Coordinates of C-alpha atoms in Angstrom, one line a residue:
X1 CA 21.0 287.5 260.3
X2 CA 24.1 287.3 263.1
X3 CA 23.9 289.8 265.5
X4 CA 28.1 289.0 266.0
X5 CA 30.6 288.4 263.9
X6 CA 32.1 285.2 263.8
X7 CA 34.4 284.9 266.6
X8 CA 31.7 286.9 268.9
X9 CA 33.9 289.8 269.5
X10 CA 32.4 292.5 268.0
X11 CA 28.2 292.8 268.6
X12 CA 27.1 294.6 265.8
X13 CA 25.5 298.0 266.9
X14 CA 22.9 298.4 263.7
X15 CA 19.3 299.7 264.7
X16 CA 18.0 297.4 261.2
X17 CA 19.2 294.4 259.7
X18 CA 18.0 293.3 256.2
X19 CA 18.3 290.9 253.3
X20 CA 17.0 291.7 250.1
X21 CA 15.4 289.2 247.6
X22 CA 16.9 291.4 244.5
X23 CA 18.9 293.6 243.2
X24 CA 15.8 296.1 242.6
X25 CA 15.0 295.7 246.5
X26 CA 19.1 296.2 247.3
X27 CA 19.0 299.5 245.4
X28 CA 16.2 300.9 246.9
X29 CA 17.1 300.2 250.5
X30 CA 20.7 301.7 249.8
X31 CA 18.8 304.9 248.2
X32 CA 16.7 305.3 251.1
X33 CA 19.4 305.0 254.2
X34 CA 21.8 307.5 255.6
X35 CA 24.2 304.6 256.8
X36 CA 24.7 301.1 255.5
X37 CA 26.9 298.2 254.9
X38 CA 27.1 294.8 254.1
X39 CA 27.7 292.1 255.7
X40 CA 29.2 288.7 254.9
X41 CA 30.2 286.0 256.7
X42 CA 31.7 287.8 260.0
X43 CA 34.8 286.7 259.5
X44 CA 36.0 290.0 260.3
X45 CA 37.3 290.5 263.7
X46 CA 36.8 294.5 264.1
X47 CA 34.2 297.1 263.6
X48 CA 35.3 298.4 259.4
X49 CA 32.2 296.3 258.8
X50 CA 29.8 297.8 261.6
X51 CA 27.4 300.2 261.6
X52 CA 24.7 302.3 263.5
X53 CA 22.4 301.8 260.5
X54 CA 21.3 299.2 258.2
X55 CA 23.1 295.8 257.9
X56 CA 22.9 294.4 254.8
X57 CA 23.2 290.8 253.8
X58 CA 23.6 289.4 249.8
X59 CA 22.8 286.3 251.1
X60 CA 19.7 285.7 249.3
X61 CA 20.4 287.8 246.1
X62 CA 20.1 285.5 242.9
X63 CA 23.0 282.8 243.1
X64 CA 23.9 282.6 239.3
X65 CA 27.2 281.7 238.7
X66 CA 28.9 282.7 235.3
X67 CA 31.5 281.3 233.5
X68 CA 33.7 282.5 230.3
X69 CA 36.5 280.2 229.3
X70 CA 37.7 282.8 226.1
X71 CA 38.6 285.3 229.1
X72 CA 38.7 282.7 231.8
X73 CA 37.0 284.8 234.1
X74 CA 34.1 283.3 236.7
X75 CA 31.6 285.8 237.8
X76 CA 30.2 285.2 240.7
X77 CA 27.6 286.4 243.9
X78 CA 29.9 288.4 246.2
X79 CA 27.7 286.5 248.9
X80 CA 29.4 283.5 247.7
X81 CA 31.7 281.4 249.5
X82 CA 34.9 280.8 248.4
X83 CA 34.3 276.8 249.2
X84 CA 31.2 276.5 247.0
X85 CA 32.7 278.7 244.4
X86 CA 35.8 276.0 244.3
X87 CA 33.6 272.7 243.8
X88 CA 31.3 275.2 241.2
X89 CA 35.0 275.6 239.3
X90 CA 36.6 272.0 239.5
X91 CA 33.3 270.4 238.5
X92 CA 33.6 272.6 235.2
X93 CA 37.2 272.2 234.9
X94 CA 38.5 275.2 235.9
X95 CA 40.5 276.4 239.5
X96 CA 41.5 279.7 241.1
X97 CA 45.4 280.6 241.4
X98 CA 44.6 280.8 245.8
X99 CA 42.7 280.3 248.8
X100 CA 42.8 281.1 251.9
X101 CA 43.5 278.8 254.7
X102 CA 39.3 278.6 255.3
X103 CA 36.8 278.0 252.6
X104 CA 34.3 279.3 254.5
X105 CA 34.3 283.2 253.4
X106 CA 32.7 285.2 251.0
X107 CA 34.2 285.9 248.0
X108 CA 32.9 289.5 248.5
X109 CA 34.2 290.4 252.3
X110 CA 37.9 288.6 251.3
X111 CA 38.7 291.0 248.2
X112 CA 37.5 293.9 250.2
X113 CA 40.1 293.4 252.9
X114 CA 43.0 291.9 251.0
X115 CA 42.9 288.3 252.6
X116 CA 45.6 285.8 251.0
X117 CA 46.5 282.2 250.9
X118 CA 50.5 281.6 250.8
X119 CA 52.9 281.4 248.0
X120 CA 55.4 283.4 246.9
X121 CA 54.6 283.4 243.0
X122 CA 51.4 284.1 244.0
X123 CA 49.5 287.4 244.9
X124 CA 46.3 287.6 247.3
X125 CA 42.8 286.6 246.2
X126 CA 41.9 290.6 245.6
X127 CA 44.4 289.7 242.9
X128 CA 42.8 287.9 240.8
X129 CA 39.5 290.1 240.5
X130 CA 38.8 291.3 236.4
X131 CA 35.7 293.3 237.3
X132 CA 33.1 294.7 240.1
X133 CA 29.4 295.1 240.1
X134 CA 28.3 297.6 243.0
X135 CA 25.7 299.9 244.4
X136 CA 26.6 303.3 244.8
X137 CA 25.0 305.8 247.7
X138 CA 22.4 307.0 245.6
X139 CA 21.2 303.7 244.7
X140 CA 22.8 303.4 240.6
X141 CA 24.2 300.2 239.8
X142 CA 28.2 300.5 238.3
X143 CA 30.3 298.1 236.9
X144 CA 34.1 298.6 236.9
X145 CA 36.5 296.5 235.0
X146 CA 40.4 295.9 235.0
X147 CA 41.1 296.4 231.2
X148 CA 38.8 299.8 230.9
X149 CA 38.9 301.6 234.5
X150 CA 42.8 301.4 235.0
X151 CA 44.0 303.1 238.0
X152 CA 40.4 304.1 239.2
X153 CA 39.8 300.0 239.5
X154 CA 43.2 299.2 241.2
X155 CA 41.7 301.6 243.9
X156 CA 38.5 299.9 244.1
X157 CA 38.9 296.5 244.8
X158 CA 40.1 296.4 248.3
X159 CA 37.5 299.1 249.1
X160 CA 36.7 298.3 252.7
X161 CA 33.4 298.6 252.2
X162 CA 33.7 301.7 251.9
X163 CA 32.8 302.7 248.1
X164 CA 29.1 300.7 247.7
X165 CA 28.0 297.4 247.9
X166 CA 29.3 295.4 246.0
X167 CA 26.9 292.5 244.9
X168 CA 28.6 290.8 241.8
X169 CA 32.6 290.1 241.5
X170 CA 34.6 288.6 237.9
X171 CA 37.2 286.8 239.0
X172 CA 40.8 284.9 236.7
X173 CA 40.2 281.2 236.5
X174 CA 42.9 278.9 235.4
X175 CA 42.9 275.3 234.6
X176 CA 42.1 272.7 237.4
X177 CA 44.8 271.3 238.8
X178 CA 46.1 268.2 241.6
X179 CA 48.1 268.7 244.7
X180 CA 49.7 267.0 247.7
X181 CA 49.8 268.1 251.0
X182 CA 52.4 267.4 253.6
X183 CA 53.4 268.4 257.0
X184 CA 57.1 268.9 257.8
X185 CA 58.6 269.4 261.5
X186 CA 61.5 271.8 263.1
X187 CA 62.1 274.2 260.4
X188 CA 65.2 276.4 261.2
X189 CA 64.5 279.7 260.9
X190 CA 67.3 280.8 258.2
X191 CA 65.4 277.9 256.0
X192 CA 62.2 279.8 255.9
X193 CA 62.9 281.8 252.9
X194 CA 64.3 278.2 251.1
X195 CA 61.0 276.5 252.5
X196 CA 58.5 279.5 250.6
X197 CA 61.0 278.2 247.3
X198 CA 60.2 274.9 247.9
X199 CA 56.3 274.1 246.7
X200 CA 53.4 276.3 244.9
X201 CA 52.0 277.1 248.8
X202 CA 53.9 277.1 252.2
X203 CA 52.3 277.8 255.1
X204 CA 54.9 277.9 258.5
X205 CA 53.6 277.8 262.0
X206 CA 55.3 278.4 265.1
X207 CA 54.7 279.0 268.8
X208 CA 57.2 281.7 269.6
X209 CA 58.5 279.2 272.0
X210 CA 61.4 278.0 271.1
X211 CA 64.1 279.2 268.1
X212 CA 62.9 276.8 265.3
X213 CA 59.4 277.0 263.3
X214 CA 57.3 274.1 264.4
X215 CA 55.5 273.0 261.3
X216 CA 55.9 273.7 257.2
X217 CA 52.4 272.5 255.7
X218 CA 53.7 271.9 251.7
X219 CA 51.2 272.3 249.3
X220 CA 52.8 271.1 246.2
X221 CA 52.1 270.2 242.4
X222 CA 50.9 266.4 242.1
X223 CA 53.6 266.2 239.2
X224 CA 56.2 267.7 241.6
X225 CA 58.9 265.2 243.2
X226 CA 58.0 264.7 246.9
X227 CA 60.5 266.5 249.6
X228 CA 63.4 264.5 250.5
X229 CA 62.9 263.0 253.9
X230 CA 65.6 265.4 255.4
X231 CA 64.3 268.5 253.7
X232 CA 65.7 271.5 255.0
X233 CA 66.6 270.2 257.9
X234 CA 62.7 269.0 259.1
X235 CA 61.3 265.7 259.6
X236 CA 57.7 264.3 258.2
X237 CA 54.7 264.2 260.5
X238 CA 53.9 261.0 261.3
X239 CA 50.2 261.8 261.1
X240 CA 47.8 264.7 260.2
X241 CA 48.1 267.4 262.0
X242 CA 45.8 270.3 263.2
X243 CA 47.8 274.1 262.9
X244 CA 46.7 275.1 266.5
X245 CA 47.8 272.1 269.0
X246 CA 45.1 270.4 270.9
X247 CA 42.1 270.9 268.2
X248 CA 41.0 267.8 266.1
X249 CA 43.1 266.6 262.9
X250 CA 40.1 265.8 260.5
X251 CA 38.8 269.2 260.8
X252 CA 41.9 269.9 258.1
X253 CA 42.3 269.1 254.4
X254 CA 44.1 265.9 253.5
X255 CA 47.8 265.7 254.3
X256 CA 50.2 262.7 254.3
X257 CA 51.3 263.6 250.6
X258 CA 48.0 262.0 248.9
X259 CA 47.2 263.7 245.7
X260 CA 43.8 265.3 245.5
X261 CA 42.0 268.6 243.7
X262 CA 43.2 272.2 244.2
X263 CA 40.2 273.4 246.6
X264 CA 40.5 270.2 248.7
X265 CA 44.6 271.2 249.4
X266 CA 45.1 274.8 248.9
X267 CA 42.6 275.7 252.7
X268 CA 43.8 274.0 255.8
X269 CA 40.5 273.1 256.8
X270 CA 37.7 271.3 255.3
X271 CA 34.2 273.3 254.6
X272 CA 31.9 271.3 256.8
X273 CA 34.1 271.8 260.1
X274 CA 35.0 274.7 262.0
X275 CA 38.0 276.5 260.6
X276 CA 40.9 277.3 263.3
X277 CA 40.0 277.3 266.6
X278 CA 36.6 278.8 267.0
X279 CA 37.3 280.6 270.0
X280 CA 40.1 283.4 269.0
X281 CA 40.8 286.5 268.0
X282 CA 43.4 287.4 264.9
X283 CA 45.8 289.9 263.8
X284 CA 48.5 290.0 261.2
X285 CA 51.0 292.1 259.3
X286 CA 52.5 292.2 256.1
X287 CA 56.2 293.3 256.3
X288 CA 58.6 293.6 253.1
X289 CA 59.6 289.9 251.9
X290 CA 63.1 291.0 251.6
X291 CA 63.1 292.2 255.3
X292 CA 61.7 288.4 256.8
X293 CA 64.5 287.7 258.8
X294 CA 64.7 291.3 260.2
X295 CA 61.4 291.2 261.2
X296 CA 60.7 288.2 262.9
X297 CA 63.8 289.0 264.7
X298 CA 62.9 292.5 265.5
X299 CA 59.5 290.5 267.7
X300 CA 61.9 288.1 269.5
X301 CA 62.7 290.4 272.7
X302 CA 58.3 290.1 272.9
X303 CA 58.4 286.7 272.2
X304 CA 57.6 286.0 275.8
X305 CA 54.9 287.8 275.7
X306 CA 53.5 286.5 272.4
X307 CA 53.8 283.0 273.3
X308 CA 51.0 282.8 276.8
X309 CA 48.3 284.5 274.5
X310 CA 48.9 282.5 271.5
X311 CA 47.2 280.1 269.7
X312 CA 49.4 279.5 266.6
X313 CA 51.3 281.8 264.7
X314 CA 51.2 281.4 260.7
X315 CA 54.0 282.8 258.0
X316 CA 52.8 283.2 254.7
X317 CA 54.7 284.5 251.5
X318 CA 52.4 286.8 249.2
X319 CA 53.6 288.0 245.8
X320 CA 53.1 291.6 245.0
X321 CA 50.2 293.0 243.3
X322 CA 49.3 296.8 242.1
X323 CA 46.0 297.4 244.3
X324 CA 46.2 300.4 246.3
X325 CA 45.0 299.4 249.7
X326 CA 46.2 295.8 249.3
X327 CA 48.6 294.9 252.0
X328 CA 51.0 293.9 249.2
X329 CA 50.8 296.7 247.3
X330 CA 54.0 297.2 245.0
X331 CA 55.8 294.6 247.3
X332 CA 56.7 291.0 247.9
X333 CA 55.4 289.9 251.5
X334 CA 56.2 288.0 254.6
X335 CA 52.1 288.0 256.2
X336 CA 53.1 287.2 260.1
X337 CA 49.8 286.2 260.9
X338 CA 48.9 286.2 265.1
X339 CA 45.9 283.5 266.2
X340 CA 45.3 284.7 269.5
X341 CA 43.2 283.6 272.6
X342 CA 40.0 284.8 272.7
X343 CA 40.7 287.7 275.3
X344 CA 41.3 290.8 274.1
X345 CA 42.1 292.2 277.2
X346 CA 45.4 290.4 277.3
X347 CA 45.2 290.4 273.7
X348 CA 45.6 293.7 272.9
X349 CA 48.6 294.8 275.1
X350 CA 51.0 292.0 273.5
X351 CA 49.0 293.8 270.0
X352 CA 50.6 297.3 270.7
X353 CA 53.8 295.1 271.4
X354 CA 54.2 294.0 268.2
X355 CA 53.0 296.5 266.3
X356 CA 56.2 299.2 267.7
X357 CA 58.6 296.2 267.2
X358 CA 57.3 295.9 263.5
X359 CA 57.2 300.0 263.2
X360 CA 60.3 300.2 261.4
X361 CA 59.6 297.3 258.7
X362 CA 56.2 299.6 257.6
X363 CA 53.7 296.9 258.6
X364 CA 50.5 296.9 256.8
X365 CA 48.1 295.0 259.0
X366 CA 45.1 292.9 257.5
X367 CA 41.9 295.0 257.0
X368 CA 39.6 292.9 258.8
X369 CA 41.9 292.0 261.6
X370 CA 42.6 293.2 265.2
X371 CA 45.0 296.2 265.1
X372 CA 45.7 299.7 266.5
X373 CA 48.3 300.9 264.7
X374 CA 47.5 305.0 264.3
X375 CA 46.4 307.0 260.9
X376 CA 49.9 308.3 260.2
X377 CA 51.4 305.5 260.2
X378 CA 49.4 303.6 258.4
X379 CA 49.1 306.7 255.8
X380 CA 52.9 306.1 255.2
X381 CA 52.9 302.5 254.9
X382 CA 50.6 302.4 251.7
X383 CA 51.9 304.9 248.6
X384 CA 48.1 305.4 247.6
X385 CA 46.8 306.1 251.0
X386 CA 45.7 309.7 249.8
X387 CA 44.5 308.8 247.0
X388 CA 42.0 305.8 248.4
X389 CA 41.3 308.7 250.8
X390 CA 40.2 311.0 247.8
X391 CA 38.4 308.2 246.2
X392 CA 36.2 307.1 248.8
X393 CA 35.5 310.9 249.1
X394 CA 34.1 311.0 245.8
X395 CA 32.2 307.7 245.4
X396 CA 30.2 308.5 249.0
X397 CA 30.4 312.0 249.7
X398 CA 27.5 312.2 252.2
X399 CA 29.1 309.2 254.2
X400 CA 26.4 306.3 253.5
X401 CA 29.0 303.4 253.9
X402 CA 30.9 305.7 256.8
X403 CA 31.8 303.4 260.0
X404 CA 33.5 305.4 263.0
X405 CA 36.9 303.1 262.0
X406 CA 36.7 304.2 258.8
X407 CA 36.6 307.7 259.7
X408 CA 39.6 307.4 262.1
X409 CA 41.6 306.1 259.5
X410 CA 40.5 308.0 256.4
X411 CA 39.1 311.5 257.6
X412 CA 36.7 313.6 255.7

């Protein structure tokens, strides 16, 4: 098991790592410790996911993947990766709504911390979960579903972590479909909302550098009508491109416009390769859609201090959804997502930057991202705050899934 999380910034401070055979074993070592929590594929980039305890991975659970075309639902290993799971789908006939921009994470640690793909008819992939298999505290095995637990469920799903293990998800499948993926150049910045409108996925990047967005990657329907060659003001790439500048091209899905399956389109980069940089750290916040162009303006006076400690910056549209910790709970969202260098101590300055000139747009930053935005704040941002709170109170009173973040930001 990794003794870091993927990007080596956080060292994992467990006294006893484990991964169970079954679900038997699983229950049994929950019952038995006073902290615990599970661990996926470390693509989390602060400590929500660290303990002093036992480190769990699902890893070598049972693999069995489940599908049900009358309720086109998949259930699936929340070990699973979402790249696997994709191939599992198209073989069968059958796709999800989104992905994210990597294929490589678990199904399980995305819909815990509200990770997204991009488009704006679209909501995040905790969206699209119809049902939860966990372990609580005490070691009993619950199942929770959308249609019978309600209110209860829609508190659940981005749990953090926090409310058991969660070793099964059931996820909405829809029917497989083709898409083409192009690069576009020099976006102005007043096209960006007319670029989201433009394709079912529209990821914009930019360097902070100058005053228009460097690259639109268009993920669009194969039946769609291409882009005219002057769309909005950009011009095609005249090759594949890479989103952070200098790192090799065919580590990214197909581009140039050819037609190919959902799950080879919908991520930026390609399973078998390393996704973004490697070396980085992240953060991001989700702002009100209707407030983009406030926003982004609102970080221009720090732009020159974004742009030396930058990588790439991505901006995603996310349709809203009705999940209470969510970052686009009961809202339409602009994601501004920050790929930083890996170095947090100029990092994290240029972090508290743009977190007080987002404070007035109620910023709800990425679960399992780099932030340091304080309790209150982030109480007021989210209308069910109190409730999660209450909830996670309830489902682990003695604090078996605790972490210290999770107690700064939800007390006992």
């Amino acid at each position: 098991m990794p003794r870091r999380n993927w990007a080596g910034n956080v060292r994992y401070a467990a006294r006893r790592y484990h991964r169970p055979s079954s679900l038997d074993e699983l229950r049994r070592l929950v019952a038995g410790s006073d902290r615990i929590r599970a661990v996926g594929t470390g693509h989390s980039f602060n400590r929500f996911g660290d303990t002093t305890g036992d480190l769990v991975s699902l890893a070598g659970l049972p693999a069995a993947v489940t599908l049900d075309p009358d309720r086109r639902t998949v259930t699936v290993p929340a070990a699973m990766r979402y790249g696997d799971l994709a191939a599992w789908l198209h073989a069968r006939g059958y796709a999800l709504a989104n992905l994210a921009s990597l294929p490589h994470i678990s199904v399980g640690g995305a819909v815990a911390t509200g990770t997204h793909g991009s488009g704006e008819t679209v909501g995040n992939l905790a969206s699209a979960v119809a049902g939860l298999e966990l372990v609580t505290a005490d070691g009993d095995l619950l199942a929770v579903d959308r249609a019978r637990d309600g209110d209860t469920f829609a508190g659940m799903v981005v749990g953090l972590g926090a409310l058991g293990v969660v070793t099964r998800i059931t996820l909405d499948v829809v029917p497989a479909f083709d898409l083409c993926q192009s690069v576009r150049l020099g976006l102005p910045r007043e096209a960006l909302d007319a670029a989201f409108a433009g394709a079912y996925s529209v990821s914009v990047f930019t360097d902070w550098r100058g005053p228009r967005l460097r690259e639109v990657w268009v993920k669009q329907r194969a039946e769609d009508a291409p882009p005219p060659a002057d769309w909005l003001g950009t011009t095609p790439a005249d090759g594949p491109r890479h989103p952070v500048p200098g790192m090799p091209a065919e580590n990214c899905t197909p581009q140039l416009g050819v037609p190919g399956p959902w799950h080879e389109r919908l991520p930026h980069f390609r399973l078998g390769f390393t996704p973004s940089s490697g070396a980085e750290l992240q953060s991001e916040y989700h702002v009100p859609r209707a407030a983009a162009a406030e926003a982004l303006a609102a970080l221009d006076p720090v732009a020159h201090r974004i742009a030396p400690v930058l990588q790439v910056c991505e901006l995603r549209a996310v349709a809203a959804d009705g999940l209470w910790l969510s970052p686009n709970h009961g809202r339409d969202s602009l994601a501004i997502h920050f790929t930083w260098i890996a170095d947090a101590a100029a990092v994290l300055p240029v972090v508290a930057a743009v977190e007080e000139r987002l404070a007035s747009y109620a910023p709800r930053p990425h679960w399992g991202k780099v932030f340091g935005i304080e309790p209150a704040r982030l109480a007021a941002a989210w209308p069910r705050y109190a409730d999660f709170g209450a909830l996670l109170r309830r489902f682990d009173p003695a604090g078996t899934f605790r972490t210290e973040l999770l107690d700064r930001y939800f007390p006992r």
